[in-house]
C-alpha positions as a printed Julia matrix, in Angstrom:
440×3 Matrix{Float64}:
  98.77  114.67  125.85
  96.64  114.11  122.68
  98.55  110.6   122.21
  97.92  109.3   125.55
  94.0   110.49  125.42
  93.99  108.76  122.15
  95.59  105.31  123.35
  92.84  105.55  126.6
  90.18  105.85  124.27
  91.39  103.25  121.98
  91.76  100.78  124.67
  88.63  101.56  126.52
  86.54  100.78  123.12
  88.87   97.73  122.69
  87.73   96.56  126.29
  84.08   97.43  125.9
  84.21   95.06  122.59
  85.95   92.55  124.22
  83.0    92.29  126.86
  80.55   92.17  123.91
  82.23   89.38  121.97
  82.79   87.41  125.05
  79.23   87.42  125.6
  78.87   85.97  121.83
  81.45   83.16  123.07
  79.62   82.43  126.18
  76.28   81.83  124.18
  77.99   80.19  121.21
  76.49   82.53  118.89
  77.93   84.26  115.94
  80.03   87.22  116.5
  78.29   90.28  115.4
  80.87   92.96  114.36
  83.48   94.18  111.91
  87.14   93.07  111.26
  88.35   96.64  111.78
  87.17   96.27  115.75
  90.08   93.44  115.95
  92.5    96.21  116.03
  91.19   97.76  119.21
  90.88   94.51  120.97
  94.56   93.81  120.09
  95.33   97.23  121.4
  93.42   96.35  124.54
  94.84   92.76  125.42
  96.38   90.39  122.94
  95.22   87.38  124.81
  91.68   88.59  124.25
  92.39   89.24  120.45
  93.61   85.82  120.16
  90.86   84.11  121.79
  88.37   86.09  120.03
  89.98   85.44  116.45
  89.97   81.72  117.42
  86.64   81.67  118.23
  85.42   83.62  115.05
  87.46   81.49  112.71
  86.1    78.02  114.31
  82.64   79.36  114.17
  82.63   80.51  110.6
  84.29   77.34  109.5
  81.47   75.27  111.35
  79.11   77.28  109.63
  80.48   76.98  105.96
  80.63   73.45  106.34
  76.95   73.06  106.8
  76.2    74.96  103.42
  75.15   73.37  100.14
  76.79   76.48   98.41
  79.58   78.71   99.67
  79.55   81.78   97.96
  83.42   82.92   97.17
  84.74   86.06   95.64
  88.05   87.01   94.88
  89.42   90.86   95.45
  91.21   92.18   92.86
  92.05   95.61   91.68
  94.56   95.15   88.66
  94.73   91.95   86.48
  98.67   92.29   86.7
  98.24   91.09   90.47
  96.17   87.81   89.29
  98.12   84.99   90.43
  95.54   82.56   91.41
  94.11   81.61   87.63
  94.14   77.77   88.6
  92.54   78.02   92.02
  89.75   80.09   90.44
  89.09   77.37   88.06
  89.33   74.7    90.49
  87.23   76.11   92.93
  84.47   77.28   89.98
  84.72   73.71   89.03
  83.57   72.78   92.53
  79.73   72.19   92.97
  80.16   73.19   96.49
  81.45   76.75   95.43
  79.86   79.85   93.53
  82.75   82.07   92.75
  83.07   85.6    91.26
  86.15   87.94   90.75
  85.21   91.1    92.28
  86.92   94.3    90.94
  87.88   97.11   93.25
  89.41  100.48   93.2
  92.55  100.78   95.37
  92.68  103.73   97.71
  95.46  105.74   96.09
  96.14  109.62   95.06
  96.21  109.15   91.43
  92.49  108.42   90.76
  92.74  108.98   86.97
  95.47  106.02   86.65
  93.53  103.91   89.06
  90.1   104.42   87.0
  91.95  103.34   83.65
  93.17  100.34   85.56
  90.04   99.32   86.78
  88.27   99.39   83.13
  90.87   97.44   81.7
  90.79   95.08   84.5
  87.25   94.26   84.12
  87.38   93.92   80.34
  90.4    91.58   80.83
  88.13   89.05   82.91
  85.2    89.52   80.87
  87.31   88.63   77.76
  88.21   85.72   79.51
  84.37   84.75   80.34
  85.13   84.97   84.16
  82.37   85.8    86.75
  83.01   89.37   86.88
  81.47   91.71   89.76
  82.38   95.21   90.12
  82.34   96.12   93.86
  80.32   99.3    93.37
  77.56   97.42   92.39
  77.48   95.13   95.53
  74.35   96.01   97.82
  74.97   93.36  100.34
  78.45   92.09  101.14
  76.7    89.31  103.44
  76.0    87.52  100.37
  79.44   86.39  100.34
  80.82   83.27  102.69
  84.22   83.79  102.16
  86.55   86.75  100.46
  90.17   86.08   98.94
  92.02   89.45   98.91
  94.89   89.61   96.48
  95.74   93.21   98.11
  96.11   94.2   101.83
  95.69   97.81  100.85
  92.7    99.94  101.73
  90.46  100.08   99.21
  87.83  102.84   97.77
  84.59  100.66   97.95
  84.07  100.78  101.54
  81.53   97.95  101.65
  84.4    95.52  101.03
  87.17   97.23  102.7
  88.68   94.8   105.39
  88.13   97.17  108.51
  84.18   97.19  107.35
  83.8    93.74  106.87
  81.52   91.82  108.85
  83.2    88.83  110.75
  80.93   86.2   109.63
  82.71   86.54  106.35
  85.75   84.44  106.03
  89.13   86.59  104.95
  91.99   84.55  103.13
  94.71   86.51  101.62
  97.86   85.75   99.62
 100.97   87.96   98.7
 100.85   89.6    95.41
 104.69   89.78   95.36
 107.7    88.81   97.13
 108.27   90.64  100.41
 111.74   92.01  100.59
 111.41   95.43  101.32
 112.64   96.44  104.61
 109.27   98.21  105.59
 107.82   94.85  105.18
 109.03   93.97  108.59
 106.2    96.47  110.03
 103.86   93.35  110.18
 101.16   95.3   111.8
  98.8    95.07  108.85
  95.31   93.79  109.39
  94.9    91.36  106.46
  97.82   89.42  107.92
  96.58   88.93  111.25
  92.68   89.04  110.86
  92.6    86.49  107.92
  91.64   82.86  108.37
  94.5    82.31  106.39
  97.42   84.15  104.87
  99.48   82.19  102.37
 102.84   83.78  102.37
 105.27   83.97   99.41
 108.26   82.46  101.15
 109.7    80.4   104.01
 111.57   83.33  105.32
 108.31   85.55  105.55
 106.42   82.48  107.03
 108.96   82.42  109.92
 109.06   86.21  110.43
 105.18   86.68  110.66
 105.28   83.51  113.01
 107.09   85.67  115.25
 105.01   88.84  115.56
 103.13   89.11  118.88
  99.79   89.16  116.98
 100.41   86.01  115.4
  97.53   83.62  115.41
  98.42   80.59  113.45
  96.9    81.71  110.16
 100.2    81.56  108.07
 101.19   78.95  105.41
 103.92   78.72  103.06
 102.51   76.01  100.18
 104.54   77.8    97.32
 104.15   80.9    95.91
 100.89   81.17   93.84
 102.16   84.29   91.44
 104.99   82.13   90.25
 103.16   78.9    89.46
 102.17   80.64   86.16
 105.83   80.58   85.41
 106.08   76.85   85.29
 102.96   76.32   83.2
 103.18   79.38   81.02
 104.31   78.73   77.23
 107.63   80.6    76.43
 106.93   83.3    73.94
 109.38   83.62   71.14
 109.56   87.18   71.06
 112.52   87.64   68.53
 115.79   86.03   67.46
 117.63   89.28   68.78
 118.51   89.19   72.72
 115.25   90.22   74.53
 115.69   92.9    77.18
 112.91   93.77   79.67
 112.98   97.14   81.34
 110.55   97.25   84.14
 110.35  100.33   85.9
 108.9   100.77   89.61
 106.29  103.17   90.42
 107.55  104.85   93.54
 108.72  107.89   91.63
 106.65  110.2    94.12
 107.4   108.36   97.35
 109.26  109.83  100.32
 109.73  106.85  102.77
 110.4   103.67  100.45
 111.54  105.28   96.94
 113.07  102.05   94.86
 112.59  103.92   91.67
 115.35  105.65   89.59
 112.77  106.3    86.57
 113.7   109.97   86.48
 117.21  109.27   86.3
 117.08  107.01   83.26
 113.95  106.98   81.33
 115.29  108.81   78.36
 118.77  107.17   78.37
 117.48  103.67   78.45
 115.22  104.5    75.48
 118.25  105.9    73.74
 120.32  102.8    74.61
 117.23  100.53   72.79
 117.77  102.78   69.59
 121.47  102.31   69.82
 121.33   98.6    69.89
 118.32   97.78   67.48
 120.19   95.76   65.29
 120.94   93.11   68.29
 118.2    93.91   70.71
 114.36   93.61   71.22
 112.87   95.24   74.35
 110.05   94.73   76.37
 108.77   97.96   78.09
 107.01   96.65   81.11
 106.18   99.67   83.43
 104.13   99.12   87.04
 100.35  100.22   86.59
 101.01  102.73   88.86
 103.82  104.26   87.11
 101.3   106.36   84.78
  99.74  108.3    87.23
 102.71  108.57   89.87
 105.22  109.97   87.4
 102.79  112.96   86.83
 102.15  113.43   90.45
 106.24  113.56   90.83
 106.49  116.07   88.16
 108.06  114.1    85.39
 105.13  114.58   83.1
 102.68  117.39   83.2
  99.68  115.34   82.33
  99.27  111.48   81.79
  99.08  112.14   78.03
 102.57  113.34   78.08
 103.64  110.16   79.88
 101.38  108.18   77.31
 103.51  109.76   74.52
 106.83  108.5    76.13
 105.32  105.09   76.39
 104.2   105.35   72.51
 107.87  105.85   71.65
 108.67  102.59   72.8
 105.79  100.93   70.98
 106.9   102.79   67.63
 110.4   101.2    67.87
 110.78   98.47   65.59
 112.76   96.7    68.16
 110.5    96.93   71.22
 107.09   96.81   72.55
 104.98   97.63   75.75
 103.21   95.22   78.03
 100.95   96.71   80.69
  98.68   93.96   81.67
  98.0    90.19   82.13
 100.42   87.16   82.31
 104.08   88.27   81.96
 105.94   85.06   82.7
 105.65   83.69   79.09
 107.74   86.87   78.2
 110.02   86.25   81.22
 110.7    82.71   80.01
 111.3    84.25   76.36
 113.71   86.97   77.49
 117.51   87.09   77.85
 117.84   89.87   80.56
 116.26   92.4    82.8
 116.91   95.76   83.56
 114.71   96.94   86.88
 114.26   99.1    90.04
 111.18   96.86   90.99
 111.8    94.99   94.5
 109.5    92.18   93.41
 110.82   91.19   90.22
 114.28   90.78   92.1
 113.08   87.46   93.37
 110.75   86.41   90.66
 113.23   87.03   87.63
 115.48   84.38   89.07
 113.04   81.57   88.02
 114.27   82.19   84.57
 118.32   82.11   85.84
 118.86   84.96   83.42
 120.81   87.86   84.27
 119.31   90.98   85.93
 120.61   94.35   86.55
 119.34   96.2    89.65
 119.2   100.2    89.45
 119.68  101.53   92.98
 117.92  104.38   93.94
 120.43  104.7    97.38
 117.01  105.08   99.55
 116.06  101.13   99.36
 115.68   99.23  102.73
 115.42   95.65  102.12
 114.64   92.74  104.85
 117.31   90.04  105.63
 115.98   87.93  102.62
 116.06   91.0   100.38
 119.83   91.59  101.28
 120.4    87.91  100.5
 119.01   88.09   96.93
 120.99   91.71   96.24
 124.17   89.35   96.75
 123.29   87.29   93.75
 122.64   90.47   91.16
 124.23   92.87   89.17
 123.81   96.32   90.42
 124.34   99.98   89.59
 122.94  103.41   90.73
 120.29  104.52   88.77
 122.09  107.42   87.02
 124.91  105.02   85.82
 124.1   105.02   82.19
 127.69  103.71   81.32
 126.95  100.64   83.53
 123.67  100.12   82.22
 125.24  100.33   78.44
 127.66   97.89   79.3
 125.15   95.33   81.0
 123.18   95.52   77.45
 126.56   94.76   75.65
 127.28   91.77   77.99
 123.89   90.25   77.47
 124.5    90.62   73.58
 127.66   88.57   74.34
 126.05   86.35   76.35
 128.51   87.31   79.14
 127.4    86.21   82.68
 129.63   85.69   85.44
 127.31   85.28   88.13
 124.84   82.53   86.71
 126.25   79.43   88.85
 125.87   81.95   92.13
 122.27   82.87   91.07
 121.18   79.02   90.35
 122.64   78.02   93.55
 120.56   80.55   95.7
 117.32   79.66   93.88
 117.54   75.84   94.19
 117.85   76.73   97.97
 115.39   79.42   98.66
 113.02   79.74   95.84
 112.46   76.36   94.05
 108.85   75.02   95.7
 107.81   72.61   92.54
 109.95   69.61   93.65
 106.77   67.34   94.14
 105.1    68.53   90.79
 102.32   70.11   92.72
 101.54   74.03   92.14
 101.08   76.23   95.12
  97.65   76.97   93.63
  96.72   73.22   93.78
  97.71   73.12   97.2
  96.09   76.07   98.53
  92.61   74.78   96.85
  93.19   71.57   98.7
  93.53   73.81  101.88
  90.71   75.46  101.34
  88.38   72.71  100.62
  89.6    70.76  103.56
  88.83   73.74  105.67
  85.28   74.71  104.24
  83.81   71.27  102.91
  85.14   68.86  105.71
  86.02   67.96  109.11
  89.38   69.72  109.7
  91.22   71.85  112.51
  91.53   75.63  112.03
């Protein structure tokens, strides 16, 4: 009964909002509301949702084309997801745009870890002399004409949370990582449908979202901006030894989608690194949220205990820890990867080097993810013998799946055949949208 009443209330709100916004359309005036209202409208009527969103997009574009200066902000919570550096510089060098990087707190349980990441991210951009703004210091979000979100996740700073954002502000979004997980088939994410542009990570996902009933024509696949950095980054010469990246995922405390196997092998892999110290050099590359989540999962009593484990890696003669910033130069200089991180399964294919996927047995992948699984070395996360054997094969340069991986990459992931980066293509699209006559 409660669910029925709740559904009736939501649809009633959607109907009333539709009436209100249709009056704005009738009188050709800007829609005064928040993006969160679009969820109520889509629950009430998909036809009304698409009509209102189309009008709002066209109105926002026409208003911005007449402005001498467009106030533009990138919204990011960690430097490790910063994949639009070229786009930032292209916009910042264009006199029509005034560009900021807005650093936010992501709304997750482990606040201490998030706060640490927030501070590190601010310092990272300040060291680069970029225009950095802390979201908590923004008094009037209406100063911005367009916001480019690098995460679809809820944010602590309510003023910039998408559901609270005025619909007069243009919203753009790009994927932070390759969407391979099965739960990504649940496409009812506001950012994907309410944004003026959703720059997808792959042709596969671009096609998938177009099949959704809420699709409004906003998806574009122009290449994956995150992988541009791989093409342009310099190879980092790490060691004359075989370089192996160990990249554990953060989902140690998740119930629904848990790819992490960290609790089953984090000590054993450290021992393997010590065992092969004469032949291997290791990069410990944890997900930024692993520090806090491993404490929430009970693997460590405190974040200081986790830091002590991380310090064990840092103190090895044949290892180092990488926690932030561009990691593609490290990818280029590596010889293999051991991971349970979903997005790295696709990203590391750009190196054409072997990858061992540590499986939790609880993962669910979409069709594209399943295709990638077929070209990987795989074993259960607790299978230490197979992990050891993979390291030994890397030392001996044994890689029987190289040709299969290379063929898959050429057919499904390569996008720089024309020599133009995804960042550049996205810039051209934004520039055409907001500074010249172009259809939405």
